[in-house]
Short mmCIF file of C-alpha atoms in Angstrom, two decimals:
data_model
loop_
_atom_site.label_atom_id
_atom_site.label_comp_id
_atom_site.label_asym_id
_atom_site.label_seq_id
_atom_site.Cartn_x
_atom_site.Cartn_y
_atom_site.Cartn_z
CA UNK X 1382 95.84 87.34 109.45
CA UNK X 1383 93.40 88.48 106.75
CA UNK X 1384 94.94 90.58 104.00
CA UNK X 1385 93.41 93.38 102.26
CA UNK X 1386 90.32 92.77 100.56
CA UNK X 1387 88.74 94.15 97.13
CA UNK X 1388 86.17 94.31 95.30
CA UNK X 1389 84.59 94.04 92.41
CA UNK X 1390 88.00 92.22 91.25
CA UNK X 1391 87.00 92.85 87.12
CA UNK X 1392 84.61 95.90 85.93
CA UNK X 1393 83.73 96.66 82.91
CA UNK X 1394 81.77 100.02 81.77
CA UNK X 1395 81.29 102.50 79.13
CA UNK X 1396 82.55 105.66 79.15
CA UNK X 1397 80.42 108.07 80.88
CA UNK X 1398 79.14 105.93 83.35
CA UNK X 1399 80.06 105.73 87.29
CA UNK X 1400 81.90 103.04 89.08
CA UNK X 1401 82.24 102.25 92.70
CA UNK X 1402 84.99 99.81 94.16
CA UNK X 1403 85.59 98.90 97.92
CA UNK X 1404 88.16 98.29 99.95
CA UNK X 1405 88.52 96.60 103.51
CA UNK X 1406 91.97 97.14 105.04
CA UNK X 1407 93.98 94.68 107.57
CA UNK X 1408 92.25 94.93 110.72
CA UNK X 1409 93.51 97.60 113.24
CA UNK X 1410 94.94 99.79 110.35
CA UNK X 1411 94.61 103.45 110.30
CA UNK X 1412 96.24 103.99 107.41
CA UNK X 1413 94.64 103.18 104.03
CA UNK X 1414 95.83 104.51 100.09
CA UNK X 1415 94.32 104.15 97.20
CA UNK X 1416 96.65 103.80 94.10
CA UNK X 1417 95.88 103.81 90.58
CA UNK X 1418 98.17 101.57 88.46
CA UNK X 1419 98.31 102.16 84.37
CA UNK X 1420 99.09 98.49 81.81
CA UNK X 1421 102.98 98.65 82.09
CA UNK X 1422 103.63 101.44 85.27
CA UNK X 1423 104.31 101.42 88.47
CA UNK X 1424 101.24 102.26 90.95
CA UNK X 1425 100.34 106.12 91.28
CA UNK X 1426 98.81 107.29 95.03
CA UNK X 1427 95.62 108.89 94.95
CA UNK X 1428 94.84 109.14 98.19
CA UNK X 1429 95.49 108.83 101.34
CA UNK X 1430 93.74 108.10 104.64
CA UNK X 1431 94.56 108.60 108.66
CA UNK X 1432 91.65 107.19 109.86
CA UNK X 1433 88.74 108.88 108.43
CA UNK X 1434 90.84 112.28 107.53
CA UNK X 1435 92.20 112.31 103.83
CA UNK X 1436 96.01 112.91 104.72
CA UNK X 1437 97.02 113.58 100.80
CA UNK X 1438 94.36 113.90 98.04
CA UNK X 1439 96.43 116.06 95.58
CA UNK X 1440 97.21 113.71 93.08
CA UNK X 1441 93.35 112.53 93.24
CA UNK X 1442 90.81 113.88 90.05
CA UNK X 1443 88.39 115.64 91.75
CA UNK X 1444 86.63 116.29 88.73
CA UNK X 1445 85.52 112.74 88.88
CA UNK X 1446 86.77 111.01 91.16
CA UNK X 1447 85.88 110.92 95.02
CA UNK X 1448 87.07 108.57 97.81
CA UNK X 1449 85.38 108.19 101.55
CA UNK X 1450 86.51 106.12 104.66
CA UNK X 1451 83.47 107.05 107.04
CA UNK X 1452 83.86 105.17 109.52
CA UNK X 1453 87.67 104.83 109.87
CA UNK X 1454 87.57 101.27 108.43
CA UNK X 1455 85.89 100.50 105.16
CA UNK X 1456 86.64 103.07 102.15
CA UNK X 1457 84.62 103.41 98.58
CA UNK X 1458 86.50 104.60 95.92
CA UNK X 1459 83.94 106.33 93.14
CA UNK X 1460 84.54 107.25 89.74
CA UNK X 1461 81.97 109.51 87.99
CA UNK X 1462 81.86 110.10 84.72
CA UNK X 1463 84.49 107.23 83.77
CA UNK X 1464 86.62 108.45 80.74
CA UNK X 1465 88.73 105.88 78.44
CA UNK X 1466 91.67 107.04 79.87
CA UNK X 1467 90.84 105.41 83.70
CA UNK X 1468 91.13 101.97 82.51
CA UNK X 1469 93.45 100.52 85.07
CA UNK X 1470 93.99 98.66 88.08
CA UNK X 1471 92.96 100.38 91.48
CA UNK X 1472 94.78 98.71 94.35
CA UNK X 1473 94.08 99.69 97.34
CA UNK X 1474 96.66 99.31 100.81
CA UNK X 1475 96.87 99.76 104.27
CA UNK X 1476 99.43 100.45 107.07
CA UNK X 1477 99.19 100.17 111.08
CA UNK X 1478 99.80 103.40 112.01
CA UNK X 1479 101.14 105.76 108.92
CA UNK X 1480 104.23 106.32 110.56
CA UNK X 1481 106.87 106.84 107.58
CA UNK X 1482 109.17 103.50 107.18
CA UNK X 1483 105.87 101.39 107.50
CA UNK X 1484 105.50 98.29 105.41
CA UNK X 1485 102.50 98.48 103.35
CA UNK X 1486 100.10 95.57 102.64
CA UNK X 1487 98.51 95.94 99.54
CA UNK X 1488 95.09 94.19 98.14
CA UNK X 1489 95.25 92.69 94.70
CA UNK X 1490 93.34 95.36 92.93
CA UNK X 1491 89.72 95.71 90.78
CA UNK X 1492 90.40 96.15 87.21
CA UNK X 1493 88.75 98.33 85.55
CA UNK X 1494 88.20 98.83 81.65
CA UNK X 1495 86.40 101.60 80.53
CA UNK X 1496 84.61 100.95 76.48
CA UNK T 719 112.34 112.15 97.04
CA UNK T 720 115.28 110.92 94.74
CA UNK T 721 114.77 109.56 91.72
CA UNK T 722 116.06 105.87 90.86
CA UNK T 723 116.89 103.82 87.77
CA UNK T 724 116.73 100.48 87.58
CA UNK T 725 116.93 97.79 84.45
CA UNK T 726 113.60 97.24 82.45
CA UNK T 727 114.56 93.49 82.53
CA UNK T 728 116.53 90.70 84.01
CA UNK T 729 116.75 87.01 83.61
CA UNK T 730 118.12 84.70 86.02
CA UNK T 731 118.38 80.98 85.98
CA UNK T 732 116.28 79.01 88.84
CA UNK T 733 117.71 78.00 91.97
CA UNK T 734 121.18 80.94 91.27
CA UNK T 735 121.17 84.23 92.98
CA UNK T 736 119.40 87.03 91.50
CA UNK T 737 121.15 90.71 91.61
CA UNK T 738 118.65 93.55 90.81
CA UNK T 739 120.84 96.60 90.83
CA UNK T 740 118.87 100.31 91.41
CA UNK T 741 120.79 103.85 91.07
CA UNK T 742 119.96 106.27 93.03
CA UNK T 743 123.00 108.96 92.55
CA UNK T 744 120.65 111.80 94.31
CA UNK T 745 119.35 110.10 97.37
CA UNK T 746 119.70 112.48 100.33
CA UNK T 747 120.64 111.50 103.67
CA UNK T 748 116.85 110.56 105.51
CA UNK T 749 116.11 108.60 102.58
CA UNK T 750 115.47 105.19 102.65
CA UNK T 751 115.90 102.86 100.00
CA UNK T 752 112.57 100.01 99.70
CA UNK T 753 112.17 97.04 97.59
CA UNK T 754 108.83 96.00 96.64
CA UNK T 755 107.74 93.67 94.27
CA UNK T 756 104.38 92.91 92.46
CA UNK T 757 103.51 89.44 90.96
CA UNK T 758 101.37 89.10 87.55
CA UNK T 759 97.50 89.85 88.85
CA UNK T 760 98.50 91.05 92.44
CA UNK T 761 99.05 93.55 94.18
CA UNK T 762 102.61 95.07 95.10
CA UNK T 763 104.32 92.99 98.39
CA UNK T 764 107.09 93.98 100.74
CA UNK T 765 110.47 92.96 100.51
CA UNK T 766 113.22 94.84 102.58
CA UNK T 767 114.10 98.47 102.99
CA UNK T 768 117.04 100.29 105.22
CA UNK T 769 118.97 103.48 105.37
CA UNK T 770 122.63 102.56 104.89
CA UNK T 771 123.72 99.41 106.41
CA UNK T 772 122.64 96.20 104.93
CA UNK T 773 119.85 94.39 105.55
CA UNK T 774 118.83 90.59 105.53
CA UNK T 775 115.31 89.09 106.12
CA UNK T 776 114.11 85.83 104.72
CA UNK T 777 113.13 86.99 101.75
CA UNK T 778 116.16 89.07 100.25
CA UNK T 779 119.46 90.77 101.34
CA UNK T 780 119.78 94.24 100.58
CA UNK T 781 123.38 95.85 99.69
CA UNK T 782 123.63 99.49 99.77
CA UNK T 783 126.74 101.21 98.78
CA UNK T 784 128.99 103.22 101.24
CA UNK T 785 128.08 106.54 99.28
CA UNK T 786 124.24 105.04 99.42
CA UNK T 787 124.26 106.12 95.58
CA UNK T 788 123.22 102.52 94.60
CA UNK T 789 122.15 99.66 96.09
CA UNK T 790 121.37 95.87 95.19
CA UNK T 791 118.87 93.51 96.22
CA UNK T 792 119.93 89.77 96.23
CA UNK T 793 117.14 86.94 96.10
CA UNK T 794 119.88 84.20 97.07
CA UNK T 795 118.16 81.39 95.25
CA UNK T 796 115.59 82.16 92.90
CA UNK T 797 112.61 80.24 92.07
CA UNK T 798 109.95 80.42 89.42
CA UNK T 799 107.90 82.04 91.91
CA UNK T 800 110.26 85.19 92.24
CA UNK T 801 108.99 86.11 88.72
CA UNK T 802 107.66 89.77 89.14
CA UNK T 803 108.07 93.17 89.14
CA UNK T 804 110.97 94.77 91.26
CA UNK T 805 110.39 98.15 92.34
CA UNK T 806 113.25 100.40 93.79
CA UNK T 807 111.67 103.16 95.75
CA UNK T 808 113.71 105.71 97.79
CA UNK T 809 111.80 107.74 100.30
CA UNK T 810 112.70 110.11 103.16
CA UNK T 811 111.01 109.55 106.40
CA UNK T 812 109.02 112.36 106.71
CA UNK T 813 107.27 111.39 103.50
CA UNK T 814 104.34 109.10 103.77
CA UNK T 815 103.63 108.05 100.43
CA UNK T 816 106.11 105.74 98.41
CA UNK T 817 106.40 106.95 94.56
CA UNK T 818 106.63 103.89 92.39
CA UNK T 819 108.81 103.69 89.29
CA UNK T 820 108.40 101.51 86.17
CA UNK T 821 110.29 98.39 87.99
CA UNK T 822 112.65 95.88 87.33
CA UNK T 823 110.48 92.54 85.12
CA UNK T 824 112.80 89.61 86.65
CA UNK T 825 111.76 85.77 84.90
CA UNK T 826 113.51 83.12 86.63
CA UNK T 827 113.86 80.76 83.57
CA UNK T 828 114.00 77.00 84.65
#
């Protein structure tokens, strides 16, 4: 079966400007996250989707950043104004069903460096 | 969720078994103990979880101590490819979201 997909895989911006990234989850899944991973940590969740409901957005920048899954399927994940300090690698991951115990299947990421 | 501890680094010689130990002195009774891992330019994979018996699936064996204060995942013969990132994550499951740590950097050294 298809795995998660990304994309843009690389970005590059100055600060100040906005960045979009995209994420396609296994097929069937209603459950989709969006982490944020730092150069030398371990992944940090952003957000979370059931479906097209955020589940958990309280770790998420509102500030600047914003995250949609309209249709229950595809999500964007935005970022506007980019600061130095969001340089990292989004990964974005998906479950079946969000039930706790569920594996999740994670997508290799867009990295992002902000100038 | 409990907090866990695991090495910053391991080595382990290709083809032996590789031992990645993780604490977890303040796990709580619905927690579950998960192994991911997360090789150079990808994103984090599944390896094994459980409660408090141990578990076996192809990839890895997990060993989780009778007072589930520490557990130890086994890769019973390592190859170059193993080389990654072992997270330790402990979750209860009501909780949704796993909480990653720093991780465990194993190289398998030829």
């Amino acid at each position: 079966e298809a795995g998660v997909a990304q994309s843009p895989r690389y970005k590059i911006i100055e600060k100040r400007q906005s960045v979009a990234f995209w994420c396609n989850p296994i097929s069937g899944h209603a459950t989709l996250y969006w982490y944020q991973q730092i150069l030398g940590q371990g992944p940090k969740l952003l957000i979370q989707f059931q479906n097209n409901g955020v589940v958990d957005d309280s770790q998420l920048p509102k500030d600047r950043f914003s995250a949609e899954r309209l249709k229950g399927v595809d999500s964007t994940l935005k970022i506007q104004p980019a600061k130095l300090e969001d340089s990292a690698v989004y990964l974005c991951a998906s479950s079946n069903t969000g039930t706790p115990n569920e594996k999740l299947f994670f997508g290799s990421g867009t990295q992002l460096s902000v100038l | 969720d409990a907090k866990t501890t695991q090495p910053t680094s391991m080595d382990c010689a290709e083809g032996r078994a590789a031992n990645l130990p993780c604490n977890h002195s303040t796990i709580s009774g619905n927690e579950y103990v998960y192994w991911y891992r997360q090789i150079h330019s990808q994103g984090p994979q599944y390896i094994i979880h459980g409660l408090k018996n141990n578990e076996t699936n192809e990839m890895a064996s997990l060993i989780i101590t009778e007072d589930r204060k520490s557990s130890t995942l086994i890769l019973p013969h390592a190859t170059l490819r193993d080389t990654a990132v072992y997270y330790c994550i402990v979750n209860s499951g009501s909780a949704r979201q796993l909480t990653f740590g720093s991780g465990t950097q194993l190289t398998v050294l030829p």
